[in-house]
Amino acid sequence: AHLFQTLAVVSYSAGFISIIYNKYAKGSHHFTTWHSWLGLLTAACWYANHPQQTFASFASPISSLTSFSATLN
């Protein structure tokens, strides 16, 4: 489970950074649509409800892989 949480956080972060960079490069305003606000709200709710799991995955990636491989066996 930690592996998938880590992948989700990394994917979300990469997408968020690329969107912010693209907006900055084009001189556009940020968070102007309902879709962007919904994404921001979703991320805020995720981090508020799962702070230990989210950041624990980054602290011990080897244990995450070990526990993931144990669930496959």
One Martini backbone bead per residue (centre of mass of N, CA, C, O) as a GRO file, in nm:
protein
   73
    1ALA     BB    1   0.055   0.064  -0.019
    2HIS     BB    2   0.300   0.258  -0.007
    3LEU     BB    3   0.377   0.248  -0.303
    4PHE     BB    4   0.113   0.376  -0.414
    5GLN     BB    5   0.133   0.636  -0.251
    6THR     BB    6   0.400   0.726  -0.369
    7LEU     BB    7   0.310   0.733  -0.666
    8ALA     BB    8   0.085   0.940  -0.622
    9VAL     BB    9   0.259   1.172  -0.511
   10VAL     BB   10   0.456   1.191  -0.748
   11SER     BB   11   0.246   1.236  -0.971
   12TYR     BB   12   0.111   1.485  -0.857
   13SER     BB   13   0.365   1.661  -0.830
   14ALA     BB   14   0.448   1.658  -1.128
   15GLY     BB   15   0.186   1.782  -1.235
   16PHE     BB   16   0.185   2.040  -1.066
   17ILE     BB   17   0.458   2.151  -1.160
   18SER     BB   18   0.393   2.160  -1.466
   19ILE     BB   19   0.156   2.355  -1.444
   20ILE     BB   20   0.298   2.590  -1.305
   21TYR     BB   21   0.517   2.627  -1.518
   22ASN     BB   22   0.328   2.679  -1.759
   23LYS     BB   23   0.191   2.928  -1.641
   24TYR     BB   24   0.449   3.093  -1.603
   25ALA     BB   25   0.552   3.085  -1.904
   26LYS     BB   26   0.263   3.224  -2.010
   27GLY     BB   27   0.134   3.427  -1.788
   28SER     BB   28  -0.071   3.291  -1.616
   29HIS     BB   29  -0.320   3.214  -1.412
   30HIS     BB   30  -0.403   3.076  -1.108
   31PHE     BB   31  -0.680   2.928  -1.013
   32THR     BB   32  -0.955   2.975  -1.240
   33THR     BB   33  -1.088   2.694  -1.201
   34TRP     BB   34  -1.273   2.438  -1.081
   35HIS     BB   35  -1.062   2.214  -1.140
   36SER     BB   36  -0.827   2.338  -0.977
   37TRP     BB   37  -0.977   2.358  -0.702
   38LEU     BB   38  -1.041   2.057  -0.678
   39GLY     BB   39  -0.748   1.959  -0.678
   40LEU     BB   40  -0.658   2.119  -0.429
   41LEU     BB   41  -0.867   2.002  -0.232
   42THR     BB   42  -0.788   1.707  -0.262
   43ALA     BB   43  -0.496   1.738  -0.166
   44ALA     BB   44  -0.557   1.861   0.110
   45CYS     BB   45  -0.723   1.620   0.215
   46TRP     BB   46  -0.509   1.407   0.189
   47TYR     BB   47  -0.290   1.539   0.373
   48ALA     BB   48  -0.478   1.567   0.626
   49ASN     BB   49  -0.544   1.239   0.644
   50HIS     BB   50  -0.220   1.135   0.537
   51PRO     BB   51   0.068   1.223   0.659
   52GLN     BB   52   0.218   0.967   0.751
   53GLN     BB   53   0.196   0.790   0.495
   54THR     BB   54   0.316   0.980   0.288
   55PHE     BB   55   0.603   1.040   0.441
   56ALA     BB   56   0.686   0.743   0.509
   57SER     BB   57   0.747   0.652   0.221
   58PHE     BB   58   1.006   0.835   0.192
   59ALA     BB   59   1.169   0.726   0.443
   60SER     BB   60   1.094   0.398   0.344
   61PRO     BB   61   1.128   0.242   0.050
   62ILE     BB   62   1.221  -0.048   0.123
   63SER     BB   63   0.979  -0.125   0.306
   64SER     BB   64   0.770  -0.087   0.085
   65LEU     BB   65   0.878  -0.309  -0.105
   66THR     BB   66   0.867  -0.539   0.099
   67SER     BB   67   0.561  -0.525   0.162
   68PHE     BB   68   0.470  -0.562  -0.131
   69SER     BB   69   0.607  -0.840  -0.185
   70ALA     BB   70   0.456  -0.986   0.050
   71THR     BB   71   0.166  -0.958  -0.082
   72LEU     BB   72   0.237  -1.135  -0.340
   73ASN     BB   73   0.307  -1.416  -0.172
   0.00000   0.00000   0.00000
